[in-house]
Short mmCIF file of C-alpha atoms (C1' of nucleotides) in Angstrom, two decimals:
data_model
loop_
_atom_site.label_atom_id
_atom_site.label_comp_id
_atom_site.label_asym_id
_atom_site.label_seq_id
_atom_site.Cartn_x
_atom_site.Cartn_y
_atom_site.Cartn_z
CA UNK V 1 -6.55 -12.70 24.98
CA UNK V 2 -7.74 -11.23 21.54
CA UNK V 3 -6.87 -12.43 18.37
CA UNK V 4 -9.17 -12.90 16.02
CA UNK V 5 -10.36 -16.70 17.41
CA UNK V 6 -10.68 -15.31 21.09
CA UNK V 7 -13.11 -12.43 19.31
CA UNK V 8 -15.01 -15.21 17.11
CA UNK V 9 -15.33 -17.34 19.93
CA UNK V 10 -16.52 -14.18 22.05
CA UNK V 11 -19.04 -13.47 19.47
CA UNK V 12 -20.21 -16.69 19.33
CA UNK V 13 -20.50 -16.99 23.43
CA UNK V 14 -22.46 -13.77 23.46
CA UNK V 15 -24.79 -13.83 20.11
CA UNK V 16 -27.39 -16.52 21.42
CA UNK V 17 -27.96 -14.33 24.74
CA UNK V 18 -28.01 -11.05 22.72
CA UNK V 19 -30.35 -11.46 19.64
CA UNK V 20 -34.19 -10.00 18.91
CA UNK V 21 -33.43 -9.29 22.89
CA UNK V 22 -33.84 -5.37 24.19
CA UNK V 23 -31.54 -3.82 25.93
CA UNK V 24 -32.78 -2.26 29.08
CA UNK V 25 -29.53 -0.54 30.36
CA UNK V 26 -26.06 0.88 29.66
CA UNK V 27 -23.70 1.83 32.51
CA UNK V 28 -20.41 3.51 30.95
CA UNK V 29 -18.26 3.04 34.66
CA UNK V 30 -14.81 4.23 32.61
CA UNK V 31 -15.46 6.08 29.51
CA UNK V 32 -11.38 6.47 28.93
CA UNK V 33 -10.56 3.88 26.91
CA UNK V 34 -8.66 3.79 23.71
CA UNK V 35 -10.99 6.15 22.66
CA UNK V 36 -13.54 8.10 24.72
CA UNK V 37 -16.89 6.71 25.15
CA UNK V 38 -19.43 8.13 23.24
CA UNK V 39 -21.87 9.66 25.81
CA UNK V 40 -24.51 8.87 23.27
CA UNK V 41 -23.56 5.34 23.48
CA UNK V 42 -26.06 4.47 25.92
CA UNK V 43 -29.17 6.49 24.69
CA UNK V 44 -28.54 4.52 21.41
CA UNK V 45 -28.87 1.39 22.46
CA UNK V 46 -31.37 1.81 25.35
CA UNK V 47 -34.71 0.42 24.84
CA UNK V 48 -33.47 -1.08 21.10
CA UNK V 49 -33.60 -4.71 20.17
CA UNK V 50 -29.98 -5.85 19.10
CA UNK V 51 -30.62 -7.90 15.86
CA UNK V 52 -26.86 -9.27 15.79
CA UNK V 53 -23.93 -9.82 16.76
CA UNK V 54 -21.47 -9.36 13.81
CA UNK V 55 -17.41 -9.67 13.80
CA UNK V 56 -15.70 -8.18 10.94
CA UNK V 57 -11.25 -8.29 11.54
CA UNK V 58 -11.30 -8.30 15.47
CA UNK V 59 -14.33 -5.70 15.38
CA UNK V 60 -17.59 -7.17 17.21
CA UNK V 61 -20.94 -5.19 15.60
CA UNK V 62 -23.70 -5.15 18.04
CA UNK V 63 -26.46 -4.21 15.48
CA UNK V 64 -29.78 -2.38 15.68
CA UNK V 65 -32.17 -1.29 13.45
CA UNK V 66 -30.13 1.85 13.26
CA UNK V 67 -27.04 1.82 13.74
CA UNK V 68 -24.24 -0.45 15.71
CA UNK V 69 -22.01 -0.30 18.77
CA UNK V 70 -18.49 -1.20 17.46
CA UNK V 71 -16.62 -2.57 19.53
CA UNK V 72 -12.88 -3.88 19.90
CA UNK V 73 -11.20 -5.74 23.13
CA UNK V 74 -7.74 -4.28 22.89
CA UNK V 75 -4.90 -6.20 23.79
CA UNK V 76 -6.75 -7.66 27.41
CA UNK V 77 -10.41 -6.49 26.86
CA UNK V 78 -12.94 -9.48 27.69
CA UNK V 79 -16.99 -9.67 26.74
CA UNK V 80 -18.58 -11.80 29.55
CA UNK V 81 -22.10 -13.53 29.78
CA UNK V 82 -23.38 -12.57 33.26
CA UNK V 83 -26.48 -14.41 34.66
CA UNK V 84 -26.18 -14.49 38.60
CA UNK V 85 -24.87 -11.66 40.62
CA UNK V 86 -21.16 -12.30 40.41
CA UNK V 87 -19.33 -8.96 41.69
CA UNK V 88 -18.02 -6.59 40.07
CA UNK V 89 -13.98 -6.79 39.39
CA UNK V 90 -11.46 -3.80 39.12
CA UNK V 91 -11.30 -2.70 35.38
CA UNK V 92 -15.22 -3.74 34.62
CA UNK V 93 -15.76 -0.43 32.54
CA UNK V 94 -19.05 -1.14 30.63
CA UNK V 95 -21.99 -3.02 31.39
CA UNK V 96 -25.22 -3.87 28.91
CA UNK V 97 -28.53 -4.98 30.47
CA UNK V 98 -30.97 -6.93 28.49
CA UNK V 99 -34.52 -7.18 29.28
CA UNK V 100 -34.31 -10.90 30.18
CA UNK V 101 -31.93 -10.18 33.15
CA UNK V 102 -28.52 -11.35 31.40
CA UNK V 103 -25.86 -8.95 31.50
CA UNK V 104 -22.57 -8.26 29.29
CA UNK V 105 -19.58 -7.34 30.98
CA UNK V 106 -16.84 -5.62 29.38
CA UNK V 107 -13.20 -5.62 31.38
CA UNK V 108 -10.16 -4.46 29.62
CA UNK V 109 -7.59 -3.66 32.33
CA UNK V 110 -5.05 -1.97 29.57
CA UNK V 111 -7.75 0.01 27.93
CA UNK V 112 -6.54 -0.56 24.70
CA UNK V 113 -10.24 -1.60 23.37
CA UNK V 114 -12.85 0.64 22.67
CA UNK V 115 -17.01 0.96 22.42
CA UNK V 116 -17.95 3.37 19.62
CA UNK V 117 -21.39 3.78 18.07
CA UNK V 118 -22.15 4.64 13.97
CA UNK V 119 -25.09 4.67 12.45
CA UNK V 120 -23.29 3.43 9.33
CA UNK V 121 -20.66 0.86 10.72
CA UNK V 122 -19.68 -0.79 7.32
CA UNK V 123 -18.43 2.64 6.00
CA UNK V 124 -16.96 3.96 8.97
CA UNK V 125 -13.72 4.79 9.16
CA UNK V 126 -12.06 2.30 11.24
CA UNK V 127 -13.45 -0.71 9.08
CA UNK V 128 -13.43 0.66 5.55
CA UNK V 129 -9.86 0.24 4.47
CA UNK V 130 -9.63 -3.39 5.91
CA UNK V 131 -8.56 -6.09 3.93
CA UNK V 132 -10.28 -9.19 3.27
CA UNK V 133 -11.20 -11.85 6.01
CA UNK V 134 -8.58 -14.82 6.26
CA UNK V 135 -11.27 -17.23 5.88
CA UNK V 136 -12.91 -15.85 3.26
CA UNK V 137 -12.00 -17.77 -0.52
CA UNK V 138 -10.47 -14.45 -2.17
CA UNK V 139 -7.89 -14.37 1.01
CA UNK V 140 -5.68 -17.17 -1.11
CA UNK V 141 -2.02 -17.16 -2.66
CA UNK V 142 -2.82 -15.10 -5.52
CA UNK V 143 -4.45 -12.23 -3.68
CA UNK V 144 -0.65 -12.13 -1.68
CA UNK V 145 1.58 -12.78 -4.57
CA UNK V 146 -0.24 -9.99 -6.21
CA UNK V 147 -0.28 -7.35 -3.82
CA UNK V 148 3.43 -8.47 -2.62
CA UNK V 149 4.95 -7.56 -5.78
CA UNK V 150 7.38 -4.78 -5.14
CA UNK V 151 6.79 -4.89 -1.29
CA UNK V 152 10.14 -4.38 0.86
CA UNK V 153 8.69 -5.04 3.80
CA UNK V 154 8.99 -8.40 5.89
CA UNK V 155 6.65 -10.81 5.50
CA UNK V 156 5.75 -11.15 9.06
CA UNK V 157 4.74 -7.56 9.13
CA UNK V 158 3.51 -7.85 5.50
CA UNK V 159 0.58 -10.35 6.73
CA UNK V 160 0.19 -8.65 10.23
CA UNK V 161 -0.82 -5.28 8.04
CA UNK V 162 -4.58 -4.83 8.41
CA UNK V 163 -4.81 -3.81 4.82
CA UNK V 164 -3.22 -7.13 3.72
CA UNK V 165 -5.33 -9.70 5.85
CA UNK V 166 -6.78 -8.62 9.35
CA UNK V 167 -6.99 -11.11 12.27
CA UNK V 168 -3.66 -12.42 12.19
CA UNK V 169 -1.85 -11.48 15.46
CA UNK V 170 1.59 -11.98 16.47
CA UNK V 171 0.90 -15.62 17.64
CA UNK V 172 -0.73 -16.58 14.65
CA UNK V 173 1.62 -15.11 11.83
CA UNK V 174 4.63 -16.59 14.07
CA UNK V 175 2.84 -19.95 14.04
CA UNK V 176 1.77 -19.64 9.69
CA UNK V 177 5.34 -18.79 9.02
CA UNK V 178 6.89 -21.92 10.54
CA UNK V 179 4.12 -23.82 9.23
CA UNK V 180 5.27 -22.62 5.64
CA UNK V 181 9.08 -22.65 6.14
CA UNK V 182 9.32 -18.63 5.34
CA UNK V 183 11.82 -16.53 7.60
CA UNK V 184 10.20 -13.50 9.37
CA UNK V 185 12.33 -11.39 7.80
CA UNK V 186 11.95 -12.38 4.31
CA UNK V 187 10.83 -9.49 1.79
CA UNK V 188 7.18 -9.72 0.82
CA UNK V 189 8.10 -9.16 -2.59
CA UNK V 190 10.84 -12.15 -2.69
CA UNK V 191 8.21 -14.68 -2.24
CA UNK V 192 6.52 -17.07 -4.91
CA UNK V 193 3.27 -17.68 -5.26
CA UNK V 194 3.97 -21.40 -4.58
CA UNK V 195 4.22 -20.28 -1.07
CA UNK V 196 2.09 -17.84 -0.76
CA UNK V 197 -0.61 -20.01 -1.66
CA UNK V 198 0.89 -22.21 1.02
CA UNK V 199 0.98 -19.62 3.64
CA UNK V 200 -2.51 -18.51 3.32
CA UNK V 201 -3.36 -22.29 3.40
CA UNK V 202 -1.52 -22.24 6.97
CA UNK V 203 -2.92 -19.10 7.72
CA UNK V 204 -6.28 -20.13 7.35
CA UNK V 205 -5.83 -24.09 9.30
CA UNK V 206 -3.95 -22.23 11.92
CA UNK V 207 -7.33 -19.76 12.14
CA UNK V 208 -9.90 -22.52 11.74
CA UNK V 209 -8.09 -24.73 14.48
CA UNK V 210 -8.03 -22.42 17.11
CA UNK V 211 -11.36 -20.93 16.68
CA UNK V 212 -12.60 -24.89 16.99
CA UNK V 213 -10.68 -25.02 20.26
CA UNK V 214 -11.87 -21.93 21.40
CA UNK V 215 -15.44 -23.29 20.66
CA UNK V 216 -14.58 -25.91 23.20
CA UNK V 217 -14.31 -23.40 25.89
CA UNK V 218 -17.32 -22.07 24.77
CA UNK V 219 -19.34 -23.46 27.49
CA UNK V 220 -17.30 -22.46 30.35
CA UNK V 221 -17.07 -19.09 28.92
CA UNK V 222 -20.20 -17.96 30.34
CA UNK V 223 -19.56 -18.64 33.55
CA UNK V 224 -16.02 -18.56 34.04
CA UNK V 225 -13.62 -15.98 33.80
CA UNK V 226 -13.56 -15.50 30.07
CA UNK V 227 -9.52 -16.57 29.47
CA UNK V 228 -9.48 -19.68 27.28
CA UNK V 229 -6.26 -21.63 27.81
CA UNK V 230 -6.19 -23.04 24.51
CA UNK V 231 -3.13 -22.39 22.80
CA UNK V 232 -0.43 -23.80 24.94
CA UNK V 233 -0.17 -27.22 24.13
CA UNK V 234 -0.59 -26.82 20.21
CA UNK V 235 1.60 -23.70 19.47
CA UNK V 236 4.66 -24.94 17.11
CA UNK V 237 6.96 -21.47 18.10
CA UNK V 238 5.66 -18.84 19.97
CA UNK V 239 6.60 -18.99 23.94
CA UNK V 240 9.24 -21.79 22.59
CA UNK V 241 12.03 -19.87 21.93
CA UNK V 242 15.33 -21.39 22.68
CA UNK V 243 13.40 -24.86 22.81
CA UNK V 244 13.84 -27.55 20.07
CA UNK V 245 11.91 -27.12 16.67
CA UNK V 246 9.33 -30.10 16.23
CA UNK V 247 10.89 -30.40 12.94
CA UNK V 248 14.80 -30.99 13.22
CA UNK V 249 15.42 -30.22 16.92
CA UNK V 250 17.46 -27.22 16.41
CA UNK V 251 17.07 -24.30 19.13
CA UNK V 252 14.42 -21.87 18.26
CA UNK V 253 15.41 -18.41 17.73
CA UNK V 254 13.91 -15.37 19.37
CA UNK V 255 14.16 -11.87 17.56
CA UNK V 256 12.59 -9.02 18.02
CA UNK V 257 10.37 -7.11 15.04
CA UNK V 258 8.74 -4.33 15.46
CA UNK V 259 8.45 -4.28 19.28
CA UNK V 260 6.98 -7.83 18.65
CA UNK V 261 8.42 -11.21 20.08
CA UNK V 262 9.12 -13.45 16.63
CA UNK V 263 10.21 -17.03 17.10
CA UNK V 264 11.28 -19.10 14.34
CA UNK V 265 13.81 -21.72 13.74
CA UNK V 266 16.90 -20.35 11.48
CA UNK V 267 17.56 -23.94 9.47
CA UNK V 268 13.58 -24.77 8.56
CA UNK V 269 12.44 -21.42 7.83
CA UNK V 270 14.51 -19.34 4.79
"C1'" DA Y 1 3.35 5.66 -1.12
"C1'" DG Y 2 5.85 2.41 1.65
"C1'" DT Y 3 7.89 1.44 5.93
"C1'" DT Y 4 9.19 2.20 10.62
"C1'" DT Y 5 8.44 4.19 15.18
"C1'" DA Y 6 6.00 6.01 19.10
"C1'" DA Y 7 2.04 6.06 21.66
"C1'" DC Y 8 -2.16 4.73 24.01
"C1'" DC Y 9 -2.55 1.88 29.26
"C1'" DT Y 10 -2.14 -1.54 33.41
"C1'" DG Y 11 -0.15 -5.43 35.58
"C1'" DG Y 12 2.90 -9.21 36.23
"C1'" DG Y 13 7.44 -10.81 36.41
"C1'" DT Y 14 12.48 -10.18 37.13
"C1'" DG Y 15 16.69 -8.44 38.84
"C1'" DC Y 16 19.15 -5.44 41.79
"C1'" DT K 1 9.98 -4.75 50.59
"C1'" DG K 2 10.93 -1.41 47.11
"C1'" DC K 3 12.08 0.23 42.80
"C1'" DA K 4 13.36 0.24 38.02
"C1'" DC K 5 12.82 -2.01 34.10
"C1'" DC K 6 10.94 -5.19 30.54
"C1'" DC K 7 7.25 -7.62 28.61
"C1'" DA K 8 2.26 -8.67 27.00
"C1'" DG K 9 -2.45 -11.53 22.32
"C1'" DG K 10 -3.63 -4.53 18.94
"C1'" DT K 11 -4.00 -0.60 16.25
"C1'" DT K 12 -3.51 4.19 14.86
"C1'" DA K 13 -1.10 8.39 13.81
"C1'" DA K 14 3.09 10.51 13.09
"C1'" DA K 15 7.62 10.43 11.39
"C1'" DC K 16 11.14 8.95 8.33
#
DNA sequence: AGTTTAACCTGGGTGC
DNA sequence: TGCACCCAGGTTAAAC
């Protein structure tokens, strides 16, 4: 589920429920994710009022007066808003009471996601190299024509790279690469800045659109089961390979890139 | 330093 | 039905 407008629109569903409120209990039920559990975790945040709910890449910062629980959902990690006394399911690993009675439930059957807590979350170690937000005004086609110069490296991995951009996931840097016309495999460095300036414009529509559309799930995301169905019907490429590109019909290819599915179509994107 | 590869996990789908 | 294999929205650490 998480790229970075499944983690915005998490953040989002979870903030009003979380803020100025205390949190009354932690119960660690699987400490083995990607990494282990702090067993601190829980005495940290017991009895402390979280004062936000931050996102910085696909990071979510629970923040207290001092210090934050960092947290990440993985590749299937989910943040629910629990208010009745729904059951637990298989893979629930970490639960946060708050004094009002609402509960947070984290499941992440792959474990890939993790709970960490720093006392100094800005510097720490997983956040500090990141590049800047996609949203944010210095993400923009100079910033990647710049730091592309010299690059040999595709462009599809060149924007997937943390320390480029963070937040764009293999969906999304499938769907901004059609968008622009730019083959996957084209060298970072062989790009103008024409098109980069294009491609962060589609990088940042594609972004925008789909946290909007998360936002309408937003609603049904505290009660449901958390998996917003969003995407289907407005994805250009991904999940369509072999089908006809919406621009000149031609079959849409399917490669593989670094162990990642990459769609494009071969006569619209060079 | 830049770039690629392997690894962390479970579960669902497919093909034999 | 069972089993082997491939695939999945992420990210880091190690290896070229």
């Amino acid at each position: 589920m998480p790229e970075l407008p499944e983690v915005e629109t998490t953040r989002r569903g979870i903030a009003p429920f979380c803020e100025q409120e205390t949190v009354r209990r932690v119960t660690v039920r699987n400490p083995a994710l990607r990494w282990p559990v702090p067993a601190e975790l829980a005495a940290r945040m017991e009895g402390r009022v979280i004062r936000a709910v931050e996102r910085r890449a696909k990071y979510l910062l629970i923040r207290f007066d001092d210090g934050s629980a960092i947290v990440h959902l993985g590749m299937s990690g989910s943040l629910r808003v629990i208010t009745d006394d729904s059951p637990l399911m298989t893979h629930d690993h970490i639960e946060v009471e708050l004094a009002s009675g609402t509960r947070l439930r984290f499941n992440d059957p792959r474990r890939f996601g993790c709970w960490l807590w720093s006392e100094d979350p800005d510097h720490h170690a997983l956040l500090a190299s990141l590049g800047p937000e996609p949203l944010a005004p210095e993400f923009n086609g100079p910033y990647l024509y710049r730091l592309s110069r010299g690059r040999k490296t595709p462009i599809k991995s060149f924007i997937m790279d943390n320390h480029t951009v963070v937040g764009v996931g293999n969906i999304y840097a499938n769907e901004a690469l059609f968008k622009t016309g730019i083959h996957p495999k084209r060298l970072a460095g062989r790009i103008s800045l024409d098109r980069y300036h294009r491609l962060a414009e589609a990088i940042k529509e594609t972004l925008s659109a789909a946290i909007l559309m998360g936002g309408t799930t937003l609603r049904d995301f505290v009660n449901s089961d958390g998996k917003p169905g969003y995407f289907a019907q407005s994805l250009l490429v991904y999940g369509r390979g072999g089908e006809p590109c919406r621009e000149c019909g031609e079959p849409l290819r399917e490669i593989r890139m670094n162990q990642r599915t990459t769609v494009y179509c071969g006569r619209c994107q060079r």
